[in-house]
Each structure stands twice: as structure tokens, then as C-alpha cells.
Amino acid sequence: MAKVTCSDGTVLSNIEIQTGEISNPVTPNLDAVDTYGDTSDYELLKHQLADPDIKDAQIINWLQEFRNCVTQLSKDHEQLIYVALRLPWLGRSPAVVEEYLSFLSNLVSAQTVYLRACLKMVVSNFKPSEFLPVCVDILITQYGYFEDVLFFLPFQRDTSCFLMPILIDNFPFVQKSSRTLECYVHNLLRVAVYIPSLRRDVLELIISRMLKLDVSAPRGEIEEVEENAVQQELKGEQEEEGLFDMDEDVCSVKSSPAGTNVMVHPVAERLDTLMVVLLAFIKDMCHVNSCLDVERTKDLYKDLVGVFDKLILPTHASCHVQYALFYLCSFRLALAEAFLEHLWRLLQSPSHPAVLRQSAAGYMGSFLARAKFLPVATVRACLDLLVPWLHLYIDSQDSGSRAYCDITLHGPFYNACQAVFYTLIFRHRSILEGNMKKGLAYLQSLNLERIVMCQLNPLKVCLPAVTNMFAAITRKYQLVFCYTIIERNNRHILPVVRSSVGGDCVSTNTNPLDSFFPFDPYVLKRSSKLIEPLYQVWEEPADTEVDTVTTKRCSDADEDDFLRGETPETKGVMGMTPGSYESHLHSPSSVGSPKTLDPCPSPAAL
């Protein structure tokens, strides 16, 4: 036995010289530990592997030797394996990366006891570190390593329970940088591509974290911060122009956050980044070679609806995350109709909690009003479900002991009424277009007057902006005269002082349903480029007489939401409700989206 020293002075290990050939230099060390308990050279080997200045050639040499004796690397040698798993292989030459991935694949194949440790190492590199400021997309895109390791996962008893805890434990805190979150979520979605059985769990994990960001950044707060940034920029430019008013400066272009797609609001910036990644994933999962794959789209829809029911629907006042489903439904009318049918079943089913039924009504009304891709026939079909249900509910209550205005008793009914009113505010023009006579006949057939005049008095609890706009529109077309009831309701509302030191009086009835419209205007900058073409903005009817307060609120040409200031905005709280793909959208920057393998369906399949 003799020790061999490399040209750079590194001691490899004990070797045997037999017939002029060099045997495996790692095996004798393992045998010495197993047989004689001699750990001196074994410890030296671990020390050499842990050297931060280890060279590429040394790493390749050791990895090749490990591969040759991988069957001997049992549980007894786990310390050596853990040192090998901490090798600084990322960011090195392609030869090192390829050799390392081959070693890991062989190790997992021969010694499944190390599978969890290998996966932990891989997942820990899904986000950039201070030593390697790039995410480990190279793992999957160039070498397909994850596919090799995951080949052995089907032999585990429960893949989801095995891998998901690792993915959950390594998820960065939502306060981390946008780049860190972007890298991790991007790689999580790649895992969902390679293991379809994990996709719903992965989406649930991602969306749960995104909801925490969403409820921490109310729409009004984001708009205020962004507007202040614009004002500060304009003020700075004016001051600078006053000091340096030179002709050659006219052509200069100055970059600032307010003039770019970067959000000034830090939480909104992180959420916007993740929405770009998620929407890109949805688009690429549903399309192959620019063709919609119907079966893949249906499967993804089922997963997203499952996550919607579990997380999004019960979350009060989320502003943006729900647009993932909005975007998916735009791919095919059948998806949008399936989503509306799903919401309808939730609303009219007494077996579901009232809070979820109320939330479903809000989603249904907001989706009908805001989804530009919905034809008027679909809107009418939904009204033909909602309005008769309201009449049946009135029939069951008007003659009973509970025929009075009470939100706790009739919450789903009131939210369904508000959904109908809100839908008609946005869609009455499309219903009347083409044939005014038939359109009016249809609206008259809804018998809205009975709903408004019933003892349950829905106008008393609906948002005042919705009530006033609905009253103005229905009076114009002589469908219902609501103002008598509105005035009577206002007389029963006692004003209260805003503060103990005096000030404006406000009504106690501004939003008794605590309702919100989930598809109110989308204010995230980069991801909005995918949403805007699908979104119906608010256009105030110029020929409609509305309440002066509502008119003042809607007078700003830049404001889309006539409900501004009346719907709740939650800050940092998650709770139950009471009631064209462009280059800048790749995720992360320039790395693309998870690859798809299925061929494009034929036109007949579409």
C-alpha cells in the first residue's frame, strides 16, 4: 500500500499497485473503515471534498470514483455522501455539472436511502444564494437531471407526502426579494410538469403564498403609492428643468421606477413578478405550438378550481390572484361557462356555508360583468338562473316569519341580488344592442320590480354605488322605479360622527354585506398586459342621471371602478368572506417556461 500525491500536491488516497494498473482509490478507504476501523484516510478524503478551493479536475476525478463504487456507499458512509452533496458544483464547467448529475442519478438508483437527501439538495438550489446569484434552472433545462432522479419516485409509497414537505420547507419567506421568489416558483412549476400528480399540491403551495402577498397589498394602497411616485418624479423633473433649461437636454431620457414596469410598492412588485410566472405557466401548459390542447387545459382547469375552492374563495378581499382562473377561462368559452356553473352550484346549494355562498355570488356577478370574452348569450343564461332563483327565494320567505331585512338570515339572497344588479349595470347595453325591442322585453320578463319591492328589501343592504347606478339605469328604461325605496331606506339610516373630535358624518350602512367584487380593476403593471385585452372596463353612461355623489366619484376619466372607496380593502389579513405572450413575460428572465411534450391537437379536436 502506498500514498500517491497529485502534481498539485493533493493526496488522493491509499492505492494498490498491481500489474501496473491503478485500482479504485476510494474503495480501499471504504474497506479500511469497514474492516479495520481505520478512518485517517477516510477523514482526509472528506476534508479534501470540503475544500472550498477544490478544482474542477479534482471534483470530476472523485465523482468518477464514487460512481464506480456506488454500491458500497451504504448508510454507514452517509457522512461522506453528505459532504459530496455539499460540493460546490453549480456554476462550474459543464463537465463538472454533467458528472455530478450522473453521480447523483447513480447514487439514487443504487442507494435509495439517499433519495431524500438528494432531493433536499436539489430543492435548496431552486432559489439563488449569496454565493451563486442565479437560480438552478440549469438543473432541469440543460441536463434533465430532475427527470433522472424522479424516475425512481414512483417506487415510493406516497410521492406527494414524500416530496411536498421538502418543497414547502424550502419556500422562501414572502418578504424575500422578487428574484428569489421568482426563481423558486418557476422551478416549482417545472416540478409540476415532470410530476403531474403533484401539480395541484404545487399550485396550492404557490397560490397560498401569493394570497399572503395579495391581502397585504390592497388595491387602493398600491394605487396611492404608485401615484405618489409619479408625482414625486414630476416634481423632481420640474425642479431640475428650472435649474438646467438647456436645449440639448430635451432629448435625454431618464429612467426611474415610475416610468418603468417596476412597481414602487414592494409587495405589489413581488406579487406582480409571481403573477407573470404563473400566467406564463398557465399559457404554456394549455398550448402546444400555439394550439390549444383541450385535454391538458381541462386538467389544469380542474386543478385550479380545486385550489380556488380551498384557498381563493374563502379569502376575503384578495385583489389579483384570482385572475389566474380568469385568464385560464379566456382560452375557451366552455371553460368560462364551466366556472360560472361551478359558482352557481355553490351559490344555490344550502349544504355549503353561507359565507362561501355569498362569496360565490360575488365572483359570479363580477365575472359576468368584467369578462369581455363572455358573449351576451352566456350573460343572459346566467341571469336566467339567478333571477328565477331570487323569485323562488322570495316566494319561500315573503309569507313567513323571517320576511324582513336581515343579512344574517338572507346573506346569499342579498349577494345574489347585488350580483344581478352589478351584471345589469355593466351588460345592459349588450343585452339591448341589435334589437332594442327584444332586449327590453327580456329585461321586463325578469320582473326586477318584484325583487326590488319585496319585504326583504335588497336595496337597503347593497352597496350604495350599485344601488344608485342600478336605479338610474332601470328608470331610464322604465323597468323599475327604485328611488322611493332608496329614500325610505335612507331615512332609516342614522348618520354617525367619524371621530370624537368632530368631522364628517358617515352612514352606518355603507357596506353592510362587507362584499367585494373580486374582478375589480387589475393594477399590477407587467402581468396586466395579459389581463387588459380580456377585461371590461367601466364606462359611465353619459345619458344616465345618477346620484350626485356617484357622479362625482365617477368623474375622473382615469378611474375604472365606480365602486371606488365603497368596497373593503384588507391590509395584511386573510380571512373568511362574509358574504400574444410577449418576451417580457418569460419566467424567470429569459429562461422560458416549463417545456411541454405533447403534440399539437388537430383542428378537428378543437
Coordinates of C-alpha atoms in Angstrom, one line a residue:
M1 CA 0.0 0.0 0.0
A2 CA 1.3 3.5 -0.8
K3 CA 0.1 7.1 -0.9
V4 CA 0.0 8.9 -4.2
T5 CA 0.4 12.6 -4.5
C6 CA -1.0 14.5 -7.4
S7 CA 1.1 17.1 -9.3
D8 CA -0.7 19.9 -7.3
G9 CA 0.3 18.2 -4.0
T10 CA -3.1 16.7 -3.2
V11 CA -3.0 13.3 -1.6
L12 CA -5.5 11.1 -3.3
S13 CA -5.6 8.0 -1.0
N14 CA -4.1 4.7 -0.4
I15 CA -3.8 2.7 -3.6
E16 CA -2.5 -0.7 -4.6
I17 CA 0.0 -1.2 -7.4
Q18 CA -1.0 -4.4 -9.1
T19 CA 0.3 -5.5 -12.6
G20 CA 1.0 -1.9 -13.5
E21 CA -2.7 -0.8 -13.0
I22 CA -4.2 1.6 -10.6
S23 CA -7.2 0.3 -8.7
N24 CA -10.2 2.3 -7.5
P25 CA -8.6 4.8 -5.0
V26 CA -11.9 5.2 -3.0
T27 CA -12.7 1.5 -2.4
P28 CA -9.7 0.8 -0.2
N29 CA -10.6 3.7 2.1
L30 CA -14.1 2.3 2.5
D31 CA -12.8 -1.2 3.1
A32 CA -10.3 0.1 5.7
V33 CA -13.1 1.8 7.6
D34 CA -15.5 -1.2 7.4
T35 CA -12.8 -3.8 8.2
Y36 CA -10.3 -2.2 10.5
G37 CA -11.9 1.0 11.7
D38 CA -9.1 3.0 10.2
T39 CA -10.6 6.4 9.4
S40 CA -7.5 8.5 8.8
D41 CA -7.5 8.4 5.0
Y42 CA -11.4 8.5 5.1
E43 CA -11.3 11.7 7.1
L44 CA -8.7 13.1 4.7
L45 CA -11.0 12.3 1.8
K46 CA -13.9 14.2 3.4
H47 CA -11.6 17.1 4.1
Q48 CA -10.4 17.3 0.5
L49 CA -14.0 17.2 -0.8
A50 CA -15.0 20.0 1.6
D51 CA -12.1 22.3 0.4
P52 CA -13.8 25.5 -1.0
D53 CA -10.8 25.9 -3.4
I54 CA -11.3 22.4 -4.9
K55 CA -10.6 22.4 -8.7
D56 CA -12.8 21.1 -11.4
A57 CA -10.5 18.3 -12.3
Q58 CA -10.4 17.1 -8.7
I59 CA -14.2 17.1 -8.5
I60 CA -14.5 15.1 -11.7
N61 CA -11.9 12.6 -10.5
W62 CA -13.7 12.0 -7.2
L63 CA -17.1 11.8 -8.7
Q64 CA -16.0 9.2 -11.2
E65 CA -14.5 7.1 -8.4
F66 CA -17.7 7.4 -6.4
R67 CA -19.7 6.2 -9.3
N68 CA -17.5 3.2 -9.7
C69 CA -18.1 2.1 -6.1
V70 CA -21.6 3.5 -5.6
T71 CA -22.9 0.1 -4.4
Q72 CA -20.6 0.4 -1.4
L73 CA -21.8 3.8 -0.3
S74 CA -24.3 2.5 2.1
K75 CA -25.9 4.1 5.2
D76 CA -22.6 3.6 7.0
H77 CA -21.0 6.2 4.8
E78 CA -23.6 8.8 4.9
Q79 CA -21.2 11.4 6.3
L80 CA -19.1 11.1 3.1
I81 CA -22.3 11.4 0.9
Y82 CA -23.4 14.5 2.8
V83 CA -20.0 16.1 2.1
A84 CA -20.3 15.1 -1.5
L85 CA -23.8 16.6 -1.7
R86 CA -22.4 19.9 -0.4
L87 CA -19.8 20.1 -3.2
P88 CA -19.8 23.5 -4.9
W89 CA -20.7 22.1 -8.3
L90 CA -23.2 24.8 -9.5
G91 CA -21.7 27.5 -11.7
R92 CA -18.7 25.3 -12.6
S93 CA -17.8 23.9 -16.0
P94 CA -20.4 21.8 -17.9
A95 CA -18.2 18.8 -17.5
V96 CA -18.4 19.1 -13.7
V97 CA -22.2 19.6 -13.7
E98 CA -22.7 16.7 -16.0
E99 CA -20.5 14.4 -14.0
Y100 CA -22.2 15.5 -10.8
L101 CA -25.7 14.8 -12.1
S102 CA -24.6 11.4 -13.3
F103 CA -23.2 10.6 -9.9
L104 CA -26.5 11.7 -8.2
S105 CA -28.5 9.6 -10.6
N106 CA -26.4 6.5 -10.0
L107 CA -26.5 7.1 -6.2
V108 CA -30.2 7.4 -6.1
S109 CA -30.5 4.3 -8.3
A110 CA -28.2 2.1 -6.1
Q111 CA -28.9 3.6 -2.7
T112 CA -32.5 4.9 -2.4
V113 CA -31.8 5.7 1.3
Y114 CA -30.2 8.9 0.0
L115 CA -33.1 10.0 -2.2
R116 CA -34.5 12.4 0.3
A117 CA -31.1 14.0 0.9
C118 CA -30.5 14.4 -2.8
L119 CA -33.9 16.0 -3.3
K120 CA -33.3 18.4 -0.4
M121 CA -30.1 19.4 -2.0
V122 CA -31.7 20.0 -5.4
V123 CA -34.7 21.9 -4.0
S124 CA -32.5 24.1 -1.8
N125 CA -30.9 25.3 -5.1
F126 CA -34.2 26.3 -6.6
K127 CA -33.5 29.8 -5.3
P128 CA -30.4 31.9 -5.7
S129 CA -27.9 32.2 -2.9
E130 CA -25.3 34.8 -2.0
F131 CA -22.6 32.7 -3.5
L132 CA -24.5 31.8 -6.6
P133 CA -26.8 34.6 -7.6
V134 CA -28.6 32.6 -10.3
C135 CA -31.3 30.1 -9.8
V136 CA -30.6 26.5 -10.7
D137 CA -32.6 26.3 -13.9
I138 CA -29.6 24.6 -15.4
L139 CA -30.6 21.5 -13.4
I140 CA -33.7 20.9 -15.4
T141 CA -33.3 22.8 -18.7
Q142 CA -30.0 21.5 -19.9
Y143 CA -29.4 18.2 -18.2
G144 CA -32.8 16.8 -17.4
Y145 CA -31.3 15.7 -14.0
F146 CA -34.6 16.0 -12.2
E147 CA -36.2 13.6 -14.7
D148 CA -33.5 11.0 -13.9
V149 CA -33.9 11.3 -10.2
L150 CA -37.7 11.4 -10.3
F151 CA -37.7 8.2 -12.4
F152 CA -37.3 6.4 -9.0
L153 CA -40.1 8.3 -7.2
P154 CA -42.9 6.0 -8.4
F155 CA -41.4 3.3 -6.2
Q156 CA -42.1 5.4 -3.2
R157 CA -45.3 4.7 -1.4
D158 CA -46.6 8.2 -1.5
T159 CA -44.8 10.6 -3.8
S160 CA -46.8 13.6 -2.7
C161 CA -46.2 13.1 1.0
F162 CA -42.6 12.4 0.3
L163 CA -41.6 15.4 -1.8
M164 CA -44.1 18.1 -0.9
P165 CA -42.7 18.7 2.6
I166 CA -39.3 19.4 1.1
L167 CA -40.9 21.9 -1.3
I168 CA -42.9 23.6 1.5
D169 CA -39.9 23.8 3.9
N170 CA -37.7 25.4 1.3
F171 CA -40.3 28.0 0.1
P172 CA -38.7 31.5 0.6
F173 CA -40.4 33.9 3.0
V174 CA -42.7 36.2 1.1
Q175 CA -40.6 39.1 2.3
K176 CA -37.7 37.9 0.2
S177 CA -36.7 39.6 -3.0
S178 CA -38.7 39.3 -6.1
R179 CA -35.9 37.5 -7.8
T180 CA -35.7 34.8 -5.1
L181 CA -39.4 34.2 -5.2
E182 CA -39.5 34.2 -9.0
C183 CA -36.7 31.6 -9.2
Y184 CA -38.3 29.3 -6.7
V185 CA -41.8 29.5 -8.1
H186 CA -40.5 29.0 -11.6
N187 CA -38.7 25.8 -10.6
L188 CA -41.7 24.6 -8.5
L189 CA -43.9 24.8 -11.7
R190 CA -41.3 22.8 -13.5
V191 CA -41.6 20.1 -10.9
A192 CA -45.4 20.2 -11.5
V193 CA -44.7 19.5 -15.2
Y194 CA -42.5 16.5 -14.5
I195 CA -44.7 15.1 -11.8
P196 CA -48.3 15.8 -12.8
S197 CA -49.7 14.1 -9.7
L198 CA -48.1 16.9 -7.7
R199 CA -49.4 19.7 -9.8
R200 CA -52.4 20.5 -7.6
D201 CA -50.3 20.5 -4.4
V202 CA -47.7 22.7 -6.0
L203 CA -50.3 25.2 -7.3
E204 CA -51.9 25.2 -3.8
L205 CA -48.5 25.9 -2.2
I206 CA -47.7 28.8 -4.7
I207 CA -51.2 30.3 -4.5
S208 CA -51.3 30.2 -0.7
R209 CA -48.1 32.3 -0.6
M210 CA -49.3 34.6 -3.3
L211 CA -52.5 35.2 -1.4
K212 CA -50.5 36.4 1.6
L213 CA -48.9 39.0 -0.6
D214 CA -52.2 39.9 -2.2
V215 CA -54.1 40.7 1.0
S216 CA -51.1 42.6 2.3
A217 CA -51.3 45.0 -0.7
P218 CA -54.8 46.4 -1.1
R219 CA -55.6 47.9 -4.5
G220 CA -56.1 51.4 -3.1
E221 CA -52.8 51.3 -1.3
I222 CA -50.9 50.2 -4.4
E223 CA -52.5 53.0 -6.5
E224 CA -51.7 55.6 -3.9
V225 CA -48.0 54.6 -3.7
E226 CA -47.7 54.4 -7.4
E227 CA -49.4 57.8 -7.9
N228 CA -47.2 59.4 -5.2
A229 CA -44.1 58.0 -7.0
V230 CA -45.3 59.6 -10.3
Q231 CA -46.0 62.9 -8.6
Q232 CA -42.5 62.9 -6.9
E233 CA -40.9 62.2 -10.3
L234 CA -42.8 65.0 -12.0
K235 CA -41.9 67.4 -9.2
G236 CA -38.2 66.4 -9.4
E237 CA -38.2 66.9 -13.2
Q238 CA -39.8 70.3 -12.9
E239 CA -37.2 71.4 -10.3
E240 CA -34.4 70.1 -12.5
E241 CA -35.8 71.8 -15.6
G242 CA -35.8 75.1 -13.6
L243 CA -32.2 74.7 -12.8
F244 CA -30.9 73.3 -16.1
D245 CA -33.1 74.5 -19.0
M246 CA -30.9 73.7 -22.0
D247 CA -32.0 72.6 -25.5
E248 CA -29.7 69.6 -25.6
D249 CA -31.4 68.1 -22.5
V250 CA -34.7 67.8 -24.4
C251 CA -33.7 64.5 -26.0
S252 CA -32.4 63.0 -22.8
V253 CA -34.4 60.1 -21.4
K254 CA -34.3 59.5 -17.7
S255 CA -35.1 56.1 -16.2
S256 CA -37.0 55.9 -13.0
P257 CA -39.2 53.4 -11.3
A258 CA -42.3 55.4 -12.1
G259 CA -41.5 55.3 -15.8
T260 CA -40.9 51.6 -16.0
N261 CA -42.8 48.4 -15.4
V262 CA -41.3 48.1 -11.9
M263 CA -43.8 48.6 -9.1
V264 CA -42.8 51.1 -6.5
H265 CA -44.9 49.3 -3.9
P266 CA -42.6 46.4 -2.7
V267 CA -45.3 43.9 -2.0
A268 CA -47.0 44.7 -5.3
E269 CA -43.7 44.2 -7.1
R270 CA -43.2 40.7 -5.7
L271 CA -46.8 39.8 -6.4
D272 CA -46.6 41.1 -10.0
T273 CA -43.5 39.1 -10.6
L274 CA -45.2 35.9 -9.4
M275 CA -48.3 36.6 -11.4
V276 CA -46.1 36.9 -14.5
V277 CA -44.6 33.5 -13.8
L278 CA -48.0 31.8 -13.0
L279 CA -49.8 33.2 -16.1
A280 CA -46.9 32.2 -18.3
F281 CA -47.1 28.7 -16.9
I282 CA -50.9 28.5 -17.5
K283 CA -50.5 29.7 -21.1
D284 CA -47.7 27.2 -21.9
M285 CA -49.4 24.3 -20.2
C286 CA -52.6 24.8 -22.2
H287 CA -50.9 25.5 -25.6
V288 CA -48.6 23.4 -27.7
N289 CA -47.1 25.0 -30.7
S290 CA -49.6 27.9 -30.3
C291 CA -52.5 25.4 -30.4
L292 CA -54.9 25.0 -27.5
D293 CA -54.7 21.4 -26.2
V294 CA -58.2 20.8 -24.9
E295 CA -57.4 17.9 -22.6
R296 CA -54.4 19.5 -21.0
T297 CA -56.5 22.6 -20.5
K298 CA -59.3 20.7 -18.8
D299 CA -56.9 19.0 -16.5
L300 CA -55.3 22.3 -15.4
Y301 CA -58.7 23.9 -15.0
K302 CA -59.7 21.1 -12.6
D303 CA -56.6 21.6 -10.5
L304 CA -57.1 25.4 -10.4
V305 CA -60.7 25.1 -9.5
G306 CA -59.8 22.8 -6.7
V307 CA -57.3 25.4 -5.4
F308 CA -59.9 28.1 -5.9
D309 CA -62.4 26.3 -3.7
K310 CA -59.9 25.6 -1.0
L311 CA -57.9 28.9 -0.8
I312 CA -59.1 31.7 -3.1
L313 CA -62.9 31.6 -2.5
P314 CA -62.6 31.7 1.3
T315 CA -60.0 34.6 1.3
H316 CA -61.7 37.9 1.8
A317 CA -60.7 40.9 -0.4
S318 CA -57.9 39.3 -2.5
C319 CA -57.3 41.6 -5.5
H320 CA -55.2 39.8 -8.1
V321 CA -54.5 36.1 -7.5
Q322 CA -58.0 35.1 -8.7
Y323 CA -57.1 36.5 -12.1
A324 CA -55.2 33.2 -12.8
L325 CA -58.5 31.5 -13.2
F326 CA -60.0 34.5 -15.1
Y327 CA -57.1 34.2 -17.6
L328 CA -57.5 30.4 -18.0
C329 CA -61.2 30.8 -18.7
S330 CA -60.5 33.2 -21.5
F331 CA -58.9 30.4 -23.6
R332 CA -62.2 28.7 -24.3
L333 CA -65.8 29.6 -23.7
A334 CA -66.6 26.2 -22.4
L335 CA -64.2 26.8 -19.5
A336 CA -65.8 30.2 -18.6
E337 CA -69.2 28.5 -18.7
A338 CA -68.0 25.7 -16.5
F339 CA -66.6 28.2 -14.0
L340 CA -69.9 30.0 -13.9
E341 CA -71.8 26.8 -13.4
H342 CA -69.5 25.9 -10.6
L343 CA -70.1 29.2 -8.9
W344 CA -73.8 28.8 -9.4
R345 CA -73.9 25.4 -7.8
L346 CA -72.0 26.8 -4.8
L347 CA -74.5 29.7 -4.5
Q348 CA -77.7 27.8 -4.7
S349 CA -76.6 24.8 -2.6
P350 CA -77.8 25.1 1.0
S351 CA -75.3 22.4 2.1
H352 CA -72.4 24.9 1.7
P353 CA -71.6 27.5 4.4
A354 CA -73.4 30.9 3.9
V355 CA -70.1 32.7 3.7
L356 CA -68.9 30.7 0.8
R357 CA -72.3 31.0 -1.0
Q358 CA -72.1 34.8 -0.6
S359 CA -68.5 34.8 -1.9
A360 CA -69.6 32.6 -4.9
A361 CA -72.3 35.2 -5.7
G362 CA -69.7 38.0 -5.7
Y363 CA -67.5 36.1 -8.0
M364 CA -70.3 35.2 -10.3
G365 CA -71.5 38.8 -10.7
S366 CA -68.0 40.2 -11.0
F367 CA -67.0 37.6 -13.6
L368 CA -70.2 38.3 -15.7
A369 CA -69.6 42.0 -15.6
R370 CA -65.9 42.1 -16.3
A371 CA -65.1 39.2 -18.6
K372 CA -65.0 40.7 -22.0
F373 CA -64.8 37.3 -23.7
L374 CA -68.3 36.3 -22.4
P375 CA -70.9 36.6 -25.1
V376 CA -74.3 38.2 -24.3
A377 CA -75.9 34.7 -24.6
T378 CA -73.9 33.5 -21.7
V379 CA -74.7 36.5 -19.6
R380 CA -78.4 36.0 -20.3
A381 CA -78.2 32.3 -19.5
C382 CA -76.7 33.1 -16.1
L383 CA -79.4 35.8 -15.4
D384 CA -82.0 33.2 -16.3
L385 CA -80.5 31.1 -13.4
L386 CA -80.1 33.8 -10.9
V387 CA -83.3 35.8 -11.3
P388 CA -85.7 32.8 -11.1
W389 CA -83.8 31.6 -8.0
L390 CA -84.4 35.0 -6.4
H391 CA -88.1 34.9 -7.1
L392 CA -88.3 31.4 -5.7
Y393 CA -86.5 32.6 -2.6
I394 CA -88.9 35.5 -2.2
D395 CA -91.8 33.1 -2.6
S396 CA -90.5 31.0 0.3
Q397 CA -89.9 33.9 2.6
D398 CA -92.5 36.6 1.9
S399 CA -95.3 34.9 3.8
G400 CA -93.1 33.6 6.6
S401 CA -91.9 34.9 9.9
R402 CA -88.5 35.9 8.5
A403 CA -89.8 38.2 5.8
Y404 CA -87.7 41.2 6.8
C405 CA -84.3 42.7 6.0
D406 CA -81.7 40.7 7.9
I407 CA -78.3 39.9 6.5
T408 CA -77.6 37.0 8.8
L409 CA -80.7 35.3 7.7
H410 CA -80.7 36.1 4.0
G411 CA -77.0 36.8 3.1
P412 CA -76.8 34.6 0.0
F413 CA -80.0 36.2 -1.3
Y414 CA -78.7 39.7 -0.9
N415 CA -75.4 38.9 -2.5
A416 CA -77.2 37.2 -5.4
C417 CA -79.3 40.4 -5.8
Q418 CA -76.2 42.5 -5.9
A419 CA -74.7 40.2 -8.5
V420 CA -77.7 40.6 -10.7
F421 CA -77.7 44.4 -10.3
Y422 CA -74.0 44.7 -10.9
T423 CA -74.2 42.5 -14.0
L424 CA -77.0 44.6 -15.5
I425 CA -75.1 47.8 -14.8
F426 CA -72.2 46.5 -17.0
R427 CA -74.1 44.4 -19.5
H428 CA -77.5 46.1 -20.1
R429 CA -76.1 47.8 -23.3
S430 CA -75.0 44.5 -24.8
I431 CA -78.4 43.0 -24.0
L432 CA -80.2 45.9 -25.7
E433 CA -77.9 46.1 -28.7
G434 CA -79.1 44.8 -32.0
N435 CA -82.8 44.7 -31.2
M436 CA -83.9 47.2 -28.6
K437 CA -87.5 45.9 -28.5
K438 CA -86.5 42.3 -27.8
G439 CA -83.9 43.4 -25.3
L440 CA -86.4 45.4 -23.4
A441 CA -88.9 42.6 -23.5
Y442 CA -86.2 40.3 -22.0
L443 CA -85.4 42.8 -19.2
Q444 CA -89.1 43.2 -18.4
S445 CA -89.5 39.5 -18.2
L446 CA -87.0 39.4 -15.4
N447 CA -89.6 41.1 -13.2
L448 CA -87.0 43.1 -11.4
E449 CA -89.6 45.3 -9.7
R450 CA -90.8 42.3 -7.6
I451 CA -87.2 41.8 -6.4
V452 CA -86.7 45.4 -5.5
M453 CA -90.1 45.8 -3.8
C454 CA -90.1 42.6 -1.8
Q455 CA -90.1 42.7 2.0
L456 CA -86.5 41.6 2.2
N457 CA -85.6 45.0 0.7
P458 CA -82.3 44.2 -1.1
L459 CA -81.6 47.8 -2.0
K460 CA -81.1 48.6 1.7
V461 CA -78.1 46.3 2.0
C462 CA -76.5 46.5 -1.4
L463 CA -73.6 48.9 -2.0
P464 CA -74.9 52.5 -2.4
A465 CA -73.0 52.9 -5.7
V466 CA -74.5 49.7 -7.1
T467 CA -78.0 50.8 -5.9
N468 CA -77.7 54.3 -7.4
M469 CA -76.4 53.1 -10.7
F470 CA -78.9 50.3 -11.0
A471 CA -81.7 52.7 -10.1
A472 CA -80.6 55.2 -12.8
I473 CA -80.4 52.6 -15.5
T474 CA -83.7 50.9 -14.6
R475 CA -85.5 54.3 -14.5
K476 CA -84.2 55.2 -17.9
Y477 CA -85.7 52.1 -19.5
Q478 CA -88.7 52.2 -17.2
L479 CA -88.1 48.8 -15.7
V480 CA -88.2 49.7 -12.0
F481 CA -88.5 52.9 -10.1
C482 CA -86.2 52.5 -7.1
Y483 CA -85.8 56.0 -5.8
T484 CA -88.8 55.9 -3.5
I485 CA -87.4 52.8 -1.7
I486 CA -83.9 54.3 -1.6
E487 CA -85.2 57.5 0.0
R488 CA -87.2 55.5 2.5
N489 CA -84.2 53.4 3.3
N490 CA -82.0 56.5 3.8
R491 CA -84.4 57.9 6.3
H492 CA -83.9 54.8 8.5
I493 CA -80.1 55.2 8.4
L494 CA -78.7 57.2 11.3
P495 CA -75.5 59.2 10.5
V496 CA -72.6 58.9 12.9
V497 CA -69.7 61.2 13.5
R498 CA -66.4 60.0 12.1
S499 CA -64.4 60.8 15.2
S500 CA -64.8 62.0 18.7
V501 CA -63.5 65.4 17.9
G502 CA -66.0 66.1 15.2
G503 CA -65.8 65.8 11.5
D504 CA -67.9 64.5 8.6
C505 CA -70.9 62.3 9.2
V506 CA -70.9 58.9 7.6
S507 CA -73.7 56.4 7.3
T508 CA -73.6 53.2 9.2
N509 CA -74.8 51.3 6.1
T510 CA -72.0 51.9 3.6
N511 CA -71.3 48.2 3.1
P512 CA -73.4 46.0 5.5
L513 CA -72.7 42.9 3.3
D514 CA -69.0 43.5 3.6
S515 CA -69.0 42.5 0.0
F516 CA -66.3 42.9 -2.6
F517 CA -66.0 42.4 -6.3
P518 CA -63.1 40.1 -7.0
F519 CA -62.5 41.2 -10.6
D520 CA -62.3 44.9 -9.9
P521 CA -59.5 46.7 -11.8
Y522 CA -56.2 44.9 -12.1
V523 CA -53.4 47.3 -11.1
L524 CA -50.2 45.2 -11.3
K525 CA -48.1 46.6 -14.2
R526 CA -46.3 43.7 -16.0
S527 CA -48.9 40.9 -15.6
S528 CA -51.7 43.3 -16.6
K529 CA -50.5 43.1 -20.2
L530 CA -52.2 39.7 -20.3
I531 CA -55.3 40.7 -18.5
E532 CA -56.2 44.1 -20.1
P533 CA -57.3 42.6 -23.5
L534 CA -59.8 40.4 -21.7
Y535 CA -61.1 42.9 -19.3
Q536 CA -64.3 45.0 -19.5
V537 CA -63.5 48.5 -18.1
W538 CA -66.2 50.6 -16.6
E539 CA -67.8 53.1 -19.0
E540 CA -70.1 55.5 -17.3
P541 CA -73.4 56.0 -19.2
A542 CA -73.4 59.7 -20.3
D543 CA -77.1 59.8 -20.6
T544 CA -78.0 58.4 -17.3
E545 CA -79.0 60.5 -14.3
V546 CA -77.2 59.3 -11.2
D547 CA -76.8 60.4 -7.7
T548 CA -74.5 63.4 -7.4
V549 CA -72.2 61.5 -5.1
T550 CA -71.8 58.7 -7.6
T551 CA -71.3 61.2 -10.4
K552 CA -68.5 62.9 -8.5
R553 CA -66.9 59.6 -7.8
C554 CA -67.0 58.6 -11.4
S555 CA -66.0 61.9 -12.9
D556 CA -62.3 61.1 -13.1
A557 CA -61.6 59.8 -16.6
D558 CA -58.7 57.7 -15.3
E559 CA -60.9 55.8 -12.8
D560 CA -62.3 52.5 -13.9
D561 CA -64.1 51.5 -10.8
F562 CA -67.4 53.3 -10.0
L563 CA -67.3 51.5 -6.6
R564 CA -64.0 53.1 -5.6
G565 CA -64.0 53.7 -1.8
E566 CA -67.0 51.6 -1.0
T567 CA -65.6 48.1 -1.2
P568 CA -63.4 46.9 1.7
E569 CA -59.7 46.6 1.4
T570 CA -57.9 44.3 3.8
K571 CA -54.4 45.0 4.8
G572 CA -52.3 42.1 5.9
V573 CA -55.3 39.9 6.9
M574 CA -56.5 36.7 5.4
G575 CA -60.0 35.5 6.5
M576 CA -63.3 34.1 5.5
T577 CA -65.6 36.1 3.4
P578 CA -68.8 37.2 5.0
G579 CA -70.6 37.0 2.1
S580 CA -49.8 37.1 -27.6
Y581 CA -47.5 36.1 -24.7
E582 CA -44.6 38.6 -25.0
S583 CA -40.9 38.3 -24.3
H584 CA -41.2 40.4 -21.2
L585 CA -43.5 37.8 -19.7
H586 CA -41.0 34.9 -19.7
S587 CA -40.3 33.4 -16.3
P588 CA -37.8 33.9 -14.9
S589 CA -35.9 36.4 -17.1
S590 CA -35.1 34.7 -20.4
V591 CA -35.3 31.1 -19.2
G592 CA -38.7 30.3 -20.6
S593 CA -41.4 28.2 -19.1
P594 CA -41.7 24.5 -18.4
K595 CA -41.3 22.5 -21.6
T596 CA -44.3 20.7 -23.0
L597 CA -44.0 17.4 -24.7
D598 CA -47.5 16.7 -26.1
P599 CA -48.1 17.3 -29.8
C600 CA -50.5 20.0 -31.0
P601 CA -54.0 18.7 -31.4
S602 CA -55.6 18.7 -34.8
P603 CA -58.1 21.4 -35.8
A604 CA -60.8 18.8 -35.6
A605 CA -60.1 18.2 -31.9
L606 CA -60.6 21.9 -31.2

